[in-house]
Amino acid sequence: MVVSCILQVIYKVGSCFGGVIGNQFMYLCNYEKNFDKLQDDVLKLTNARSKVQRRVEEAKNNLEVIEENVKKWLDDVDSVIVKAEELIENQSSIGTDCLSRYQNSKAASELMEDNIDPLLQQEISFKKVSHPTIHKEIWLRSNEDYLAFESRNSTVKNVWDALQDEEIYMMGVYGMGGLGKTTLVQEIGRKADNDKLFDEIVFVEVTETPDTKKIQTVIANKLCLKFEDAMEDGSQRASKLYSRMEKRNILLIIDNIWVELDLKIVGIPSLADRGRNKILMTTRNVDVLEKMGSTKNLGMGILNEEEAWSLFQKMAGGEIPTCELNSLPQDVCKECGGLPIVICTIAKALKSQRRPSDWKVALRELKAPSPTKFTGLLEKEYMKIALSYKYLRDDELKKTFLISSLMENNTSISDFFIHIVGLDILEGANLKMEEARDRLDTLVRDLKDSCLLTDGFTSEQLSMHDVVRAVAVIVSYTDHHVFTGRNDVEREWKDTDKLKKCTKISLTDSSTVISKLWPNDLDCPNLEYFYMTTIWGSSFKIPEDFFTVMPKLKVFILYRMQQSMLPSSLDLLINLQTLCLSGSNIKDVAIIGKLKKLKVLSLRNSSINELPTELGQLTQLRLLDLSNCWRLEVIVPNVISKLSRLEELYIKRCSIQWKVELLEELKLLSELASLELDIKDNKVLPKDFFSKELKRYKISVGGEWFERFIGYNKDEGSRMFELKLNSTICLEELRGIRNVKLLRLANFSDVEGNFYGSVILSFNDFVTLTPLLNEKVVFTNLMALELRNISHGKIWDNKFPTFMSSSYQNLTRFILERCGKIKYVFPSSIAKSLQTLQHLEIKDCEVLEDIVAKEEGAKAVNFAFPQVTYLKLENLPKLIAFYLGIHINLEDEFVTLLNEKV
């Protein structure tokens, strides 16, 4: 029978292939071997696919574009695996049928030779699976607040037609501030993006003092062009930018141009090299567009009554109680003159106001603006914006607004705090620093709600519309004698009587005003606030007797001071409460010790190398910022301990070699509430160092890792703690950080190195059986927990009382990495309470078997992590199941594991 079968095969093979029967016969002889090899090759191909797929997912998460050959490879691999699995499945059903065995064996051999082997070789050649792409900016996404007004349709149509007209290269929209020019051109940009009219769309804002380097950098970043050499001059940057944009199809929107901008110096292609590029600009002055060679310039006017009313209603919160107020809302809206920024500001100021008297007052103010303070073409418009300032509820809010107008856009609220806290503006003379910060947060939020301030790049920053700022500067000057770089040197600065009334001076962008006034014309006996920034390499130096002319000074802020010594007249500032010399070259600060009323001292990013004995005299000091003073090595003994009223201390990224005695001094600061500190050697920690509870902190012990990890939010960042575990530190002793929100724990070996260096850290030789977190170690406010290299065999005590299991209910992020003794992550009692968990990441844990452990004697309970949106399980060779016997469904279809081996 077998012989007959073989002869039958040989006959058929011979009839098809002639003289190569010997080779074909091998398919039958090597049947079992072929399928054994096929299974091995399929496993190799499956593993290769997993490896490539991980790289693909990482690239997608980084918003990169996957290469087409990689996509095709993955598709081909899937197809080949399906074919191979069909052959393997057919193998078991063939039995002893020789012809079928021959055909299957041949198919398997050809599949390996023609498909699997080439695919495996191709995978090895993949040096990269993706390439970077230009990410769509937030403004290019839909804007729900945009209203398409009929009066703007012609402008929109004309701009749109110009964008498609090959003869037009530059075009512009002009009109007064506050009309919504930026909003309009961004909406056109969105439409152009949706219609794929351009390959790339770039938006860049220009200020009244254009910074060519900043403009070049913004455009380059948005076009993924890197200026590699920090020493490149303007012409080199311009040349690169020109080459990047030459003969392309790019829409460049240049917003808020105040003066003629030389595009060639920036690096914008000339008419001859423009290709299909287009430039769309906005300005308040049509002359600027004409001087720049713009051939299509479109004016933009105010809204008509119907449009204005629609906008007014939207900004006032929808339904306005017209039955109670009769025609007052419409009358107020009409008096806003169709200027969008005025409409928005006034509508929000009157939001929820139901008393007719409030609306009547607003109407009277709008109808009869004061003629004495604002002059020129924009008199009425500025006065209407100033009305929203008048409507602020109290002097505290008004003064905060006026100081905020001296800040640059995108200033953080934390930096703004330094400017305002020493001026006695915030209500409550005896406010603690933490209370003052909370108060300022509230005031900034109120100003944003009133449309006088806006968010910066984030909600933790503040910005101000140009028109609003112009009004604020005028109000500040006329009502409060505030001088800025906008004031005319000859007419206002050199008016002795006016200068003697001056209360505040703000000079940015390395203004030369002081140099022009000193020494004969600067006399400011009522000055309380002086703020100035300089650029690197500036020749400006503070004269020795500079402070003799400002005896009432309370706040002195000078960024990037170049001189190494402070002038001797500084000690005359007996009323000074805030001194900020951030980014300065100052080295000797002993004279500061004479400023007995000083409450805030910031020397961050400065060049000091010692904190001298004299600073111990600052017994009223509340805030001391020494962050990033990388040359600071010495803090003289008994200086810190004398700062008995210190509430905030920031002393990270310095070169201080901490000693037990010096850290003991920190324990004596009974008022301390905020602390940023990094201690590289955890062996110098005094006993009970963390016994006092802090309200805000960012502390690293045993090595600073914060800057290596990103992604924490504001809430987490308010209380962050990182600790290198060793035998001298017990978590039970950390009573003061029980309110921690972001906790990172690690256990290093004695080998030098870090998580991301070239040295692989070894685990401890023993495993600690005591759970890391037990009933004596509970962090009830914890939002993020990150554990790396810990030597404990358990994280949580699975005998936690029920009420303690819920202590971790606020946890939103959990990361476990390189914990080689952990067999399971969560006891089910803990897992059930993690209803807010959003980010779960577990990797490189050698013996991990379960994510959630079923507790002995406990009934199986269905549960889920309903809020998880990010899940990463990587390199867990012993993982058996997510939770034995239970189906776990993670939201967003990230993973479903049902008692399966991973």
CSV table of C-alpha atoms in Angstrom, one decimal, residues 707-846:
chain,number,residue,atom,x,y,z
A,707,GLU,CA,13.6,66.7,35.2
A,708,ARG,CA,13.9,63.3,33.6
A,709,PHE,CA,10.2,62.6,33.8
A,710,ILE,CA,7.5,64.8,32.3
A,711,GLY,CA,3.8,64.8,32.1
A,712,TYR,CA,2.7,65.6,35.6
A,713,ASN,CA,-0.1,68.1,36.0
A,714,LYS,CA,-0.4,71.1,38.2
A,715,ASP,CA,-2.1,69.2,41.0
A,716,GLU,CA,0.6,66.5,41.1
A,717,GLY,CA,3.3,69.1,40.8
A,718,SER,CA,2.2,71.0,43.9
A,719,ARG,CA,3.5,68.2,46.2
A,720,MET,CA,6.2,66.0,44.6
A,721,PHE,CA,8.6,63.7,46.5
A,722,GLU,CA,11.3,61.4,45.2
A,723,LEU,CA,13.3,59.2,47.5
A,724,LYS,CA,16.2,56.7,47.0
A,725,LEU,CA,15.4,54.0,49.6
A,726,ASN,CA,18.1,52.6,51.8
A,727,SER,CA,18.4,51.1,55.3
A,728,THR,CA,18.7,54.5,57.0
A,729,ILE,CA,15.3,55.8,55.8
A,730,CYS,CA,11.9,54.3,56.7
A,731,LEU,CA,8.8,55.5,55.0
A,732,GLU,CA,7.1,55.5,58.4
A,733,GLU,CA,9.2,58.4,59.4
A,734,LEU,CA,8.0,60.6,56.5
A,735,ARG,CA,5.1,62.1,58.5
A,736,GLY,CA,5.5,65.5,56.8
A,737,ILE,CA,4.9,64.2,53.3
A,738,ARG,CA,1.8,62.1,54.0
A,739,ASN,CA,-0.1,64.7,51.9
A,740,VAL,CA,2.2,64.0,48.8
A,741,LYS,CA,0.5,63.9,45.4
A,742,LEU,CA,3.3,62.6,43.3
A,743,LEU,CA,5.5,60.0,44.9
A,744,ARG,CA,8.6,58.4,43.3
A,745,LEU,CA,10.5,55.7,45.1
A,746,ALA,CA,13.6,53.9,43.9
A,747,ASN,CA,16.2,51.6,45.4
A,748,PHE,CA,19.6,52.0,43.8
A,749,SER,CA,22.6,49.7,44.1
A,750,ASP,CA,26.0,51.2,45.0
A,751,VAL,CA,26.9,51.2,41.4
A,752,GLU,CA,27.3,54.7,40.0
A,753,GLY,CA,24.8,55.6,37.4
A,754,ASN,CA,21.1,56.4,36.9
A,755,PHE,CA,18.0,55.0,35.3
A,756,TYR,CA,18.9,56.3,31.9
A,757,GLY,CA,22.6,56.0,31.9
A,758,SER,CA,24.8,53.3,30.5
A,759,VAL,CA,25.1,51.4,33.8
A,760,ILE,CA,22.5,48.7,34.5
A,761,LEU,CA,21.5,48.8,38.2
A,762,SER,CA,21.5,45.5,40.1
A,763,PHE,CA,18.7,44.5,42.5
A,764,ASN,CA,19.5,44.0,46.2
A,765,ASP,CA,20.7,40.6,47.2
A,766,PHE,CA,17.7,40.2,49.5
A,767,VAL,CA,14.0,40.7,49.2
A,768,THR,CA,12.2,42.7,51.8
A,769,LEU,CA,9.1,40.7,52.9
A,770,THR,CA,7.5,43.7,54.6
A,771,PRO,CA,5.1,45.5,52.2
A,772,LEU,CA,6.3,48.9,51.0
A,773,LEU,CA,2.9,50.5,51.9
A,774,ASN,CA,1.1,49.3,55.0
A,775,GLU,CA,-1.2,50.6,57.6
A,776,LYS,CA,1.6,52.7,59.1
A,777,VAL,CA,2.5,54.2,55.7
A,778,VAL,CA,-0.6,55.6,54.0
A,779,PHE,CA,-0.7,58.5,51.5
A,780,THR,CA,-4.3,59.6,51.4
A,781,ASN,CA,-3.8,62.4,48.8
A,782,LEU,CA,-1.7,60.4,46.4
A,783,MET,CA,-2.4,61.0,42.7
A,784,ALA,CA,0.7,59.5,41.1
A,785,LEU,CA,2.9,56.7,42.3
A,786,GLU,CA,6.1,55.6,40.5
A,787,LEU,CA,8.2,52.8,41.8
A,788,ARG,CA,11.5,51.8,40.3
A,789,ASN,CA,14.0,49.1,41.3
A,790,ILE,CA,12.4,48.6,44.8
A,791,SER,CA,13.6,45.5,46.6
A,792,HIS,CA,10.3,44.8,48.4
A,793,GLY,CA,8.3,41.7,47.5
A,794,LYS,CA,5.0,43.5,48.0
A,795,ILE,CA,3.8,47.0,47.4
A,796,TRP,CA,0.6,46.9,49.4
A,797,ASP,CA,-0.3,44.9,52.5
A,798,ASN,CA,-3.1,42.7,51.4
A,799,LYS,CA,-4.4,42.7,54.9
A,800,PHE,CA,-5.2,46.4,54.7
A,801,PRO,CA,-8.4,47.4,56.6
A,802,THR,CA,-11.2,48.3,54.3
A,803,PHE,CA,-11.2,51.9,55.2
A,804,MET,CA,-7.4,52.1,54.4
A,805,SER,CA,-7.8,50.4,51.1
A,806,SER,CA,-9.8,53.4,49.9
A,807,SER,CA,-7.0,55.7,50.9
A,808,TYR,CA,-5.6,55.4,47.4
A,809,GLN,CA,-8.9,56.3,45.6
A,810,ASN,CA,-7.4,59.5,44.2
A,811,LEU,CA,-4.6,57.6,42.3
A,812,THR,CA,-4.7,58.5,38.6
A,813,ARG,CA,-1.2,57.4,37.5
A,814,PHE,CA,0.8,54.3,38.5
A,815,ILE,CA,4.2,53.2,37.1
A,816,LEU,CA,6.1,50.1,38.1
A,817,GLU,CA,9.5,49.5,36.6
A,818,ARG,CA,12.4,47.1,37.2
A,819,CYS,CA,11.0,45.7,40.4
A,820,GLY,CA,12.5,42.2,40.2
A,821,LYS,CA,10.9,40.8,43.4
A,822,ILE,CA,7.3,41.7,42.8
A,823,LYS,CA,4.9,38.8,41.9
A,824,TYR,CA,1.7,40.8,41.8
A,825,VAL,CA,0.9,44.5,41.7
A,826,PHE,CA,-2.4,45.1,43.4
A,827,PRO,CA,-4.3,43.2,46.0
A,828,SER,CA,-7.9,43.0,44.8
A,829,SER,CA,-8.9,45.1,47.9
A,830,ILE,CA,-6.7,47.9,46.6
A,831,ALA,CA,-7.6,47.4,42.9
A,832,LYS,CA,-11.3,47.8,43.6
A,833,SER,CA,-10.7,51.3,45.0
A,834,LEU,CA,-8.8,52.6,42.0
A,835,GLN,CA,-11.7,53.9,40.1
A,836,THR,CA,-9.9,57.1,39.0
A,837,LEU,CA,-6.8,55.4,37.6
A,838,GLN,CA,-6.0,56.7,34.1
A,839,HIS,CA,-2.4,55.8,33.4
A,840,LEU,CA,-1.1,52.2,34.2
A,841,GLU,CA,2.4,51.3,33.2
A,842,ILE,CA,4.3,48.2,34.2
A,843,LYS,CA,7.5,47.0,32.6
A,844,ASP,CA,10.7,45.0,33.2
A,845,CYS,CA,9.5,43.1,36.2
A,846,GLU,CA,11.1,39.6,36.0
